[in-house]
PDB file of C-alpha atoms in Angstrom:
ATOM      1  CA  MET A  71      17.304  59.931 -11.412  1.00  0.00           C
ATOM      2  CA  THR A  72      14.047  58.229 -10.536  1.00  0.00           C
ATOM      3  CA  THR A  73      14.117  54.632  -9.383  1.00  0.00           C
ATOM      4  CA  ARG A  74      11.183  52.631 -10.794  1.00  0.00           C
ATOM      5  CA  LYS A  75       9.846  49.796  -8.674  1.00  0.00           C
ATOM      6  CA  ASN A  76       9.310  46.499 -10.378  1.00  0.00           C
ATOM      7  CA  SER A  77       5.577  45.761 -10.252  1.00  0.00           C
ATOM      8  CA  GLY A  78       5.950  42.286 -11.815  1.00  0.00           C
ATOM      9  CA  THR A  79       5.697  38.990  -9.999  1.00  0.00           C
ATOM     10  CA  THR A  80       9.159  37.646 -10.787  1.00  0.00           C
ATOM     11  CA  ALA A  81      10.359  35.668  -7.807  1.00  0.00           C
ATOM     12  CA  THR A  82      13.626  36.569  -6.154  1.00  0.00           C
ATOM     13  CA  PRO A  83      16.374  33.936  -5.992  1.00  0.00           C
ATOM     14  CA  ALA A  84      15.569  33.382  -2.307  1.00  0.00           C
ATOM     15  CA  LYS A  85      11.879  32.804  -3.050  1.00  0.00           C
ATOM     16  CA  ARG A  86      12.700  30.469  -5.908  1.00  0.00           C
ATOM     17  CA  GLN A  87      15.025  28.515  -3.626  1.00  0.00           C
ATOM     18  CA  ARG A  88      12.328  28.212  -0.948  1.00  0.00           C
ATOM     19  CA  ALA A  89       9.780  27.049  -3.524  1.00  0.00           C
ATOM     20  CA  THR A  90      12.204  24.473  -4.899  1.00  0.00           C
ATOM     21  CA  SER A  91      13.052  23.315  -1.388  1.00  0.00           C
ATOM     22  CA  SER A  92       9.353  23.007  -0.531  1.00  0.00           C
ATOM     23  CA  GLY A  93       8.680  21.051  -3.704  1.00  0.00           C
ATOM     24  CA  SER A  94      11.639  18.771  -3.054  1.00  0.00           C
ATOM     25  CA  ALA A  95      10.486  18.148   0.524  1.00  0.00           C
ATOM     26  CA  SER A  96       7.003  17.232  -0.690  1.00  0.00           C
ATOM     27  CA  GLU A  97       8.400  14.884  -3.332  1.00  0.00           C
ATOM     28  CA  ARG A  98      10.733  13.343  -0.767  1.00  0.00           C
ATOM     29  CA  ARG A  99       7.811  12.790   1.608  1.00  0.00           C
ATOM     30  CA  ASP A 100       5.725  11.136  -1.121  1.00  0.00           C
ATOM     31  CA  HIS A 101       8.672   8.898  -1.978  1.00  0.00           C
ATOM     32  CA  LEU A 102       9.030   7.829   1.645  1.00  0.00           C
ATOM     33  CA  VAL A 103       5.311   7.025   1.903  1.00  0.00           C
ATOM     34  CA  LYS A 104       5.436   4.828  -1.198  1.00  0.00           C
ATOM     35  CA  LEU A 105       8.618   3.111  -0.072  1.00  0.00           C
ATOM     36  CA  ALA A 106       7.212   2.443   3.409  1.00  0.00           C
ATOM     37  CA  ALA A 107       3.962   1.152   1.920  1.00  0.00           C
ATOM     38  CA  GLU A 108       5.891  -1.430  -0.085  1.00  0.00           C
ATOM     39  CA  ILE A 109       7.740  -2.578   3.030  1.00  0.00           C
ATOM     40  CA  PHE A 110       4.497  -2.779   5.026  1.00  0.00           C
ATOM     41  CA  ALA A 111       2.969  -4.873   2.252  1.00  0.00           C
ATOM     42  CA  ARG A 112       5.999  -7.140   2.061  1.00  0.00           C
ATOM     43  CA  LYS A 113       6.782  -7.646   5.758  1.00  0.00           C
ATOM     44  CA  GLY A 114       3.592  -6.610   7.513  1.00  0.00           C
ATOM     45  CA  PHE A 115       3.036  -3.374   9.397  1.00  0.00           C
ATOM     46  CA  GLN A 116       3.758  -4.800  12.846  1.00  0.00           C
ATOM     47  CA  ALA A 117       7.038  -6.379  11.781  1.00  0.00           C
ATOM     48  CA  THR A 118       8.353  -3.239  10.085  1.00  0.00           C
ATOM     49  CA  THR A 119      10.466  -0.795  12.072  1.00  0.00           C
ATOM     50  CA  VAL A 120      11.175   2.869  11.460  1.00  0.00           C
ATOM     51  CA  ARG A 121      14.864   1.964  11.212  1.00  0.00           C
ATOM     52  CA  GLU A 122      14.143  -0.460   8.358  1.00  0.00           C
ATOM     53  CA  ILE A 123      12.203   2.179   6.447  1.00  0.00           C
ATOM     54  CA  ALA A 124      15.000   4.700   6.934  1.00  0.00           C
ATOM     55  CA  THR A 125      17.680   2.200   5.945  1.00  0.00           C
ATOM     56  CA  GLU A 126      15.876   1.282   2.731  1.00  0.00           C
ATOM     57  CA  ALA A 127      15.429   4.986   1.996  1.00  0.00           C
ATOM     58  CA  GLY A 128      19.141   5.557   2.554  1.00  0.00           C
ATOM     59  CA  ILE A 129      18.645   8.004   5.427  1.00  0.00           C
ATOM     60  CA  LEU A 130      19.005   8.023   9.213  1.00  0.00           C
ATOM     61  CA  SER A 131      16.001   7.294  11.412  1.00  0.00           C
ATOM     62  CA  GLY A 132      16.163  10.843  12.714  1.00  0.00           C
ATOM     63  CA  SER A 133      15.745  12.170   9.188  1.00  0.00           C
ATOM     64  CA  LEU A 134      12.602  10.082   8.760  1.00  0.00           C
ATOM     65  CA  TYR A 135      11.158  11.636  11.903  1.00  0.00           C
ATOM     66  CA  HIS A 136      11.610  15.002  10.228  1.00  0.00           C
ATOM     67  CA  HIS A 137       8.732  14.001   7.924  1.00  0.00           C
ATOM     68  CA  PHE A 138       6.685  11.655  10.149  1.00  0.00           C
ATOM     69  CA  ASP A 139       6.314  11.317  13.897  1.00  0.00           C
ATOM     70  CA  SER A 140       5.737   7.556  13.742  1.00  0.00           C
ATOM     71  CA  LYS A 141       5.223   4.630  11.392  1.00  0.00           C
ATOM     72  CA  GLU A 142       1.521   4.818  12.309  1.00  0.00           C
ATOM     73  CA  THR A 143       1.389   8.226  10.664  1.00  0.00           C
ATOM     74  CA  ILE A 144       2.850   6.753   7.496  1.00  0.00           C
ATOM     75  CA  VAL A 145       0.441   3.822   7.253  1.00  0.00           C
ATOM     76  CA  ASP A 146      -2.360   6.246   8.121  1.00  0.00           C
ATOM     77  CA  GLU A 147      -1.535   8.234   5.004  1.00  0.00           C
ATOM     78  CA  VAL A 148      -1.249   5.093   2.861  1.00  0.00           C
ATOM     79  CA  LEU A 149      -4.652   3.747   3.900  1.00  0.00           C
ATOM     80  CA  SER A 150      -6.590   7.013   4.038  1.00  0.00           C
ATOM     81  CA  THR A 151      -5.396   7.972   0.556  1.00  0.00           C
ATOM     82  CA  PHE A 152      -6.651   4.647  -0.806  1.00  0.00           C
ATOM     83  CA  LEU A 153     -10.006   4.795   0.971  1.00  0.00           C
ATOM     84  CA  ASP A 154     -10.643   8.447   0.088  1.00  0.00           C
ATOM     85  CA  ASP A 155     -10.038   7.665  -3.585  1.00  0.00           C
ATOM     86  CA  LEU A 156     -12.153   4.500  -3.540  1.00  0.00           C
ATOM     87  CA  ILE A 157     -15.155   5.986  -1.746  1.00  0.00           C
ATOM     88  CA  ALA A 158     -15.143   9.185  -3.806  1.00  0.00           C
ATOM     89  CA  ARG A 159     -15.307   7.111  -6.991  1.00  0.00           C
ATOM     90  CA  TYR A 160     -18.048   4.858  -5.600  1.00  0.00           C
ATOM     91  CA  ARG A 161     -20.099   7.919  -4.671  1.00  0.00           C
ATOM     92  CA  ALA A 162     -19.626   9.348  -8.157  1.00  0.00           C
ATOM     93  CA  ALA A 163     -20.874   6.083  -9.688  1.00  0.00           C
ATOM     94  CA  VAL A 164     -23.997   6.192  -7.527  1.00  0.00           C
ATOM     95  CA  ASP A 165     -24.564   9.885  -8.263  1.00  0.00           C
ATOM     96  CA  SER A 166     -24.688   9.107 -11.984  1.00  0.00           C
ATOM     97  CA  ASN A 167     -28.294   7.979 -11.371  1.00  0.00           C
ATOM     98  CA  ALA A 168     -27.843   5.066 -13.785  1.00  0.00           C
ATOM     99  CA  ASP A 169     -29.694   1.806 -13.206  1.00  0.00           C
ATOM    100  CA  ALA A 170     -28.392  -0.554 -10.539  1.00  0.00           C
ATOM    101  CA  ARG A 171     -26.737  -2.973 -12.969  1.00  0.00           C
ATOM    102  CA  THR A 172     -24.803  -0.152 -14.633  1.00  0.00           C
ATOM    103  CA  VAL A 173     -23.735   1.290 -11.283  1.00  0.00           C
ATOM    104  CA  LEU A 174     -22.709  -2.116  -9.931  1.00  0.00           C
ATOM    105  CA  SER A 175     -20.686  -2.810 -13.081  1.00  0.00           C
ATOM    106  CA  GLU A 176     -18.895   0.506 -12.704  1.00  0.00           C
ATOM    107  CA  MET A 177     -18.123  -0.201  -9.055  1.00  0.00           C
ATOM    108  CA  VAL A 178     -16.611  -3.544 -10.045  1.00  0.00           C
ATOM    109  CA  ARG A 179     -14.416  -1.697 -12.555  1.00  0.00           C
ATOM    110  CA  ILE A 180     -13.439   0.839  -9.901  1.00  0.00           C
ATOM    111  CA  GLY A 181     -12.474  -1.915  -7.476  1.00  0.00           C
ATOM    112  CA  PHE A 182     -10.264  -3.762  -9.951  1.00  0.00           C
ATOM    113  CA  SER A 183      -8.716  -0.502 -11.167  1.00  0.00           C
ATOM    114  CA  THR A 184      -7.244   0.088  -7.693  1.00  0.00           C
ATOM    115  CA  LEU A 185      -5.182  -3.096  -7.773  1.00  0.00           C
ATOM    116  CA  GLU A 186      -2.183  -1.384  -9.353  1.00  0.00           C
ATOM    117  CA  PRO A 187      -2.061   2.144  -7.874  1.00  0.00           C
ATOM    118  CA  HIS A 188      -3.124   1.004  -4.389  1.00  0.00           C
ATOM    119  CA  ARG A 189      -1.668  -2.508  -4.333  1.00  0.00           C
ATOM    120  CA  ALA A 190       0.349  -1.926  -1.176  1.00  0.00           C
ATOM    121  CA  ALA A 191      -2.555  -0.318   0.686  1.00  0.00           C
ATOM    122  CA  ILE A 192      -4.908  -3.175  -0.206  1.00  0.00           C
ATOM    123  CA  THR A 193      -2.324  -5.714   0.949  1.00  0.00           C
ATOM    124  CA  VAL A 194      -1.844  -3.895   4.253  1.00  0.00           C
ATOM    125  CA  MET A 195      -5.623  -3.739   4.729  1.00  0.00           C
ATOM    126  CA  GLN A 196      -5.830  -7.506   4.299  1.00  0.00           C
ATOM    127  CA  ASN A 197      -2.830  -8.409   6.436  1.00  0.00           C
ATOM    128  CA  ASP A 198      -3.048  -5.876   9.256  1.00  0.00           C
ATOM    129  CA  TRP A 199      -6.751  -4.983   9.428  1.00  0.00           C
ATOM    130  CA  ASN A 200      -7.465  -6.723  12.751  1.00  0.00           C
ATOM    131  CA  TYR A 201      -4.384  -5.224  14.364  1.00  0.00           C
ATOM    132  CA  LEU A 202      -4.926  -1.650  13.199  1.00  0.00           C
ATOM    133  CA  ARG A 203      -8.635  -1.493  14.030  1.00  0.00           C
ATOM    134  CA  GLN A 204      -7.766  -1.917  17.730  1.00  0.00           C
ATOM    135  CA  PHE A 205      -6.465   1.649  17.848  1.00  0.00           C
ATOM    136  CA  GLU A 206      -8.685   4.718  18.049  1.00  0.00           C
ATOM    137  CA  ARG A 207      -6.758   6.615  15.399  1.00  0.00           C
ATOM    138  CA  PHE A 208      -7.795   3.962  12.878  1.00  0.00           C
ATOM    139  CA  ASN A 209     -11.511   4.084  13.680  1.00  0.00           C
ATOM    140  CA  TYR A 210     -12.029   5.556  10.226  1.00  0.00           C
ATOM    141  CA  LEU A 211     -11.159   2.161   8.734  1.00  0.00           C
ATOM    142  CA  VAL A 212     -14.284   0.614  10.226  1.00  0.00           C
ATOM    143  CA  LYS A 213     -16.400   3.623   9.243  1.00  0.00           C
ATOM    144  CA  ALA A 214     -15.097   3.441   5.681  1.00  0.00           C
ATOM    145  CA  GLU A 215     -15.763  -0.295   5.527  1.00  0.00           C
ATOM    146  CA  ASP A 216     -19.328   0.281   6.730  1.00  0.00           C
ATOM    147  CA  GLU A 217     -19.938   3.035   4.172  1.00  0.00           C
ATOM    148  CA  VAL A 218     -18.613   0.913   1.319  1.00  0.00           C
ATOM    149  CA  GLU A 219     -20.830  -1.993   2.366  1.00  0.00           C
ATOM    150  CA  GLN A 220     -23.875   0.282   2.563  1.00  0.00           C
ATOM    151  CA  ILE A 221     -23.206   1.618  -0.939  1.00  0.00           C
ATOM    152  CA  TRP A 222     -22.948  -1.862  -2.440  1.00  0.00           C
ATOM    153  CA  VAL A 223     -25.875  -3.363  -0.541  1.00  0.00           C
ATOM    154  CA  ALA A 224     -28.102  -0.418  -1.435  1.00  0.00           C
ATOM    155  CA  GLN A 225     -27.384  -0.922  -5.133  1.00  0.00           C
ATOM    156  CA  ILE A 226     -28.014  -4.665  -4.956  1.00  0.00           C
ATOM    157  CA  LYS A 227     -31.333  -4.059  -3.195  1.00  0.00           C
ATOM    158  CA  ALA A 228     -32.246  -1.374  -5.753  1.00  0.00           C
ATOM    159  CA  GLY A 229     -31.537  -3.844  -8.543  1.00  0.00           C
ATOM    160  CA  GLN A 230     -33.725  -6.443  -6.872  1.00  0.00           C
ATOM    161  CA  ALA A 231     -36.558  -3.952  -6.420  1.00  0.00           C
ATOM    162  CA  ALA A 232     -36.323  -2.988 -10.098  1.00  0.00           C
ATOM    163  CA  GLY A 233     -36.384  -6.624 -11.214  1.00  0.00           C
ATOM    164  CA  LEU A 234     -32.817  -6.460 -12.527  1.00  0.00           C
ATOM    165  CA  PHE A 235     -31.361  -8.889  -9.996  1.00  0.00           C
ATOM    166  CA  ARG A 236     -32.605 -12.119  -8.525  1.00  0.00           C
ATOM    167  CA  SER A 237     -34.728 -11.679  -5.434  1.00  0.00           C
ATOM    168  CA  ASP A 238     -33.587 -14.923  -3.822  1.00  0.00           C
ATOM    169  CA  VAL A 239     -30.030 -13.850  -3.052  1.00  0.00           C
ATOM    170  CA  ASP A 240     -28.919 -12.128   0.135  1.00  0.00           C
ATOM    171  CA  PRO A 241     -27.619  -8.587  -0.648  1.00  0.00           C
ATOM    172  CA  LYS A 242     -25.042  -8.432   2.146  1.00  0.00           C
ATOM    173  CA  LEU A 243     -23.650 -11.898   1.447  1.00  0.00           C
ATOM    174  CA  THR A 244     -23.539 -11.101  -2.265  1.00  0.00           C
ATOM    175  CA  TYR A 245     -21.598  -7.900  -1.576  1.00  0.00           C
ATOM    176  CA  ARG A 246     -19.087  -9.707   0.605  1.00  0.00           C
ATOM    177  CA  MET A 247     -18.470 -12.341  -2.049  1.00  0.00           C
ATOM    178  CA  ILE A 248     -17.895  -9.614  -4.645  1.00  0.00           C
ATOM    179  CA  ARG A 249     -15.660  -7.673  -2.256  1.00  0.00           C
ATOM    180  CA  ASP A 250     -13.483 -10.665  -1.443  1.00  0.00           C
ATOM    181  CA  THR A 251     -13.134 -11.619  -5.101  1.00  0.00           C
ATOM    182  CA  ILE A 252     -11.839  -8.158  -5.970  1.00  0.00           C
ATOM    183  CA  TRP A 253      -9.461  -7.603  -3.067  1.00  0.00           C
ATOM    184  CA  VAL A 254      -8.015 -11.130  -2.957  1.00  0.00           C
ATOM    185  CA  ALA A 255      -7.015 -10.651  -6.594  1.00  0.00           C
ATOM    186  CA  VAL A 256      -4.227  -8.370  -5.372  1.00  0.00           C
ATOM    187  CA  ARG A 257      -2.411 -11.524  -4.214  1.00  0.00           C
ATOM    188  CA  TRP A 258      -2.188 -13.096  -7.653  1.00  0.00           C
ATOM    189  CA  PHE A 259      -2.700 -10.310 -10.173  1.00  0.00           C
ATOM    190  CA  ARG A 260       0.526  -9.213 -11.837  1.00  0.00           C
ATOM    191  CA  PRO A 261       0.732  -6.070 -14.007  1.00  0.00           C
ATOM    192  CA  GLY A 262       1.925  -6.839 -17.506  1.00  0.00           C
ATOM    193  CA  GLY A 263       0.322 -10.259 -17.573  1.00  0.00           C
ATOM    194  CA  ARG A 264      -2.228 -11.668 -19.992  1.00  0.00           C
ATOM    195  CA  LEU A 265      -5.034  -9.566 -18.489  1.00  0.00           C
ATOM    196  CA  ASN A 266      -4.876  -5.965 -17.368  1.00  0.00           C
ATOM    197  CA  THR A 267      -7.244  -4.671 -14.683  1.00  0.00           C
ATOM    198  CA  ASN A 268      -9.785  -3.508 -17.284  1.00  0.00           C
ATOM    199  CA  ALA A 269      -9.979  -6.948 -18.892  1.00  0.00           C
ATOM    200  CA  LEU A 270     -10.079  -8.564 -15.458  1.00  0.00           C
ATOM    201  CA  ALA A 271     -13.031  -6.402 -14.453  1.00  0.00           C
ATOM    202  CA  GLU A 272     -14.950  -7.093 -17.662  1.00  0.00           C
ATOM    203  CA  HIS A 273     -14.423 -10.835 -17.277  1.00  0.00           C
ATOM    204  CA  TYR A 274     -15.711 -10.709 -13.726  1.00  0.00           C
ATOM    205  CA  ILE A 275     -18.747  -8.615 -14.742  1.00  0.00           C
ATOM    206  CA  THR A 276     -19.598 -11.229 -17.367  1.00  0.00           C
ATOM    207  CA  VAL A 277     -19.466 -14.049 -14.825  1.00  0.00           C
ATOM    208  CA  LEU A 278     -21.306 -11.978 -12.213  1.00  0.00           C
ATOM    209  CA  PHE A 279     -24.276 -11.100 -14.392  1.00  0.00           C
ATOM    210  CA  ASP A 280     -24.365 -13.859 -17.003  1.00  0.00           C
ATOM    211  CA  GLY A 281     -23.216 -16.754 -14.839  1.00  0.00           C
ATOM    212  CA  LEU A 282     -21.079 -19.738 -15.722  1.00  0.00           C
ATOM    213  CA  ALA A 283     -23.662 -22.377 -16.561  1.00  0.00           C
ATOM    214  CA  THR A 284     -25.502 -22.578 -19.862  1.00  0.00           C
ATOM    215  CA  GLY A 285     -29.102 -23.542 -20.411  1.00  0.00           C
ATOM    216  CA  GLU A 286     -32.001 -23.098 -18.038  1.00  0.00           C
ATOM    217  CA  ARG A 287     -31.262 -21.755 -14.577  1.00  0.00           C
ATOM    218  CA  THR A 288     -31.725 -24.426 -11.924  1.00  0.00           C
ATOM    219  CA  THR A 289     -30.992 -22.456  -8.735  1.00  0.00           C
ATOM    220  CA  GLN A 290     -33.872 -19.969  -8.950  1.00  0.00           C
ATOM    221  CA  LYS A 291     -36.417 -20.552  -6.224  1.00  0.00           C
ATOM    222  CA  GLY A 292     -40.020 -20.985  -7.308  1.00  0.00           C
TER     223      GLY A 292
END
C-alpha cells in the first residue's frame, strides 16, 4: 500500500492553535494600548501607574510587563500611531498637487477627523507634551511637530504667492491659530452631538476662508 503525502496547505491543529494564540495576543495588546491611552488622557501620563493600568485591565502588573516593558512604551505606541497617521494623510493631501486652498481645506478636514479615533492621543499630547519632550526617546515628537508646521506654512505661503490668500498675514502665526483651534476642540467636542467631525470641519473652513464679518473688508492693509 502506498502512502500519499498531503500536498495541500491545511494547517495542523497545533499550527491553528499557535495562529489563534498569536492573534489573541495581538488583540489583547491592542486592547491594553487603548485602555492605557484612555487612562493617560483621563489622569495624565505622569500620574498613571502600571499597576493602575493592570488593575483596570483586570490583570496583574506582571502580566502587563509580558506585553510592554514600561508605561513609556505604551504611550510611545499611542502617540506614534497618531502622528504617523496624521502626517501620512497630510503628505497625501500635498501630493495631490491641488491648489493651496484645496490642500489647506483638506488638511483642516484631516485634523478634525482625528478627534474621534485619536482623542486620547491628542489629549495626552496637550497635557503631557512638555514632560515627554524632555526624554530622548520622545525626540520624534518635536520632529513631527516641526514637519507638520512646515507642511502647513508651506501651503499658506504657496497660497499667498498664488494670490489665493491675503499677503498681510503671518504664515506661521496663522498656522498656529489653525492648529490650536483644531486640537483644543478635543476638549469640548462630543461624538453624537449636533455636529459630527465632518460638519465641524466644514463650518471651520467656511469661517477660515469666508470670514465672519459681512460687507467690505476693513482689515486689509493698503
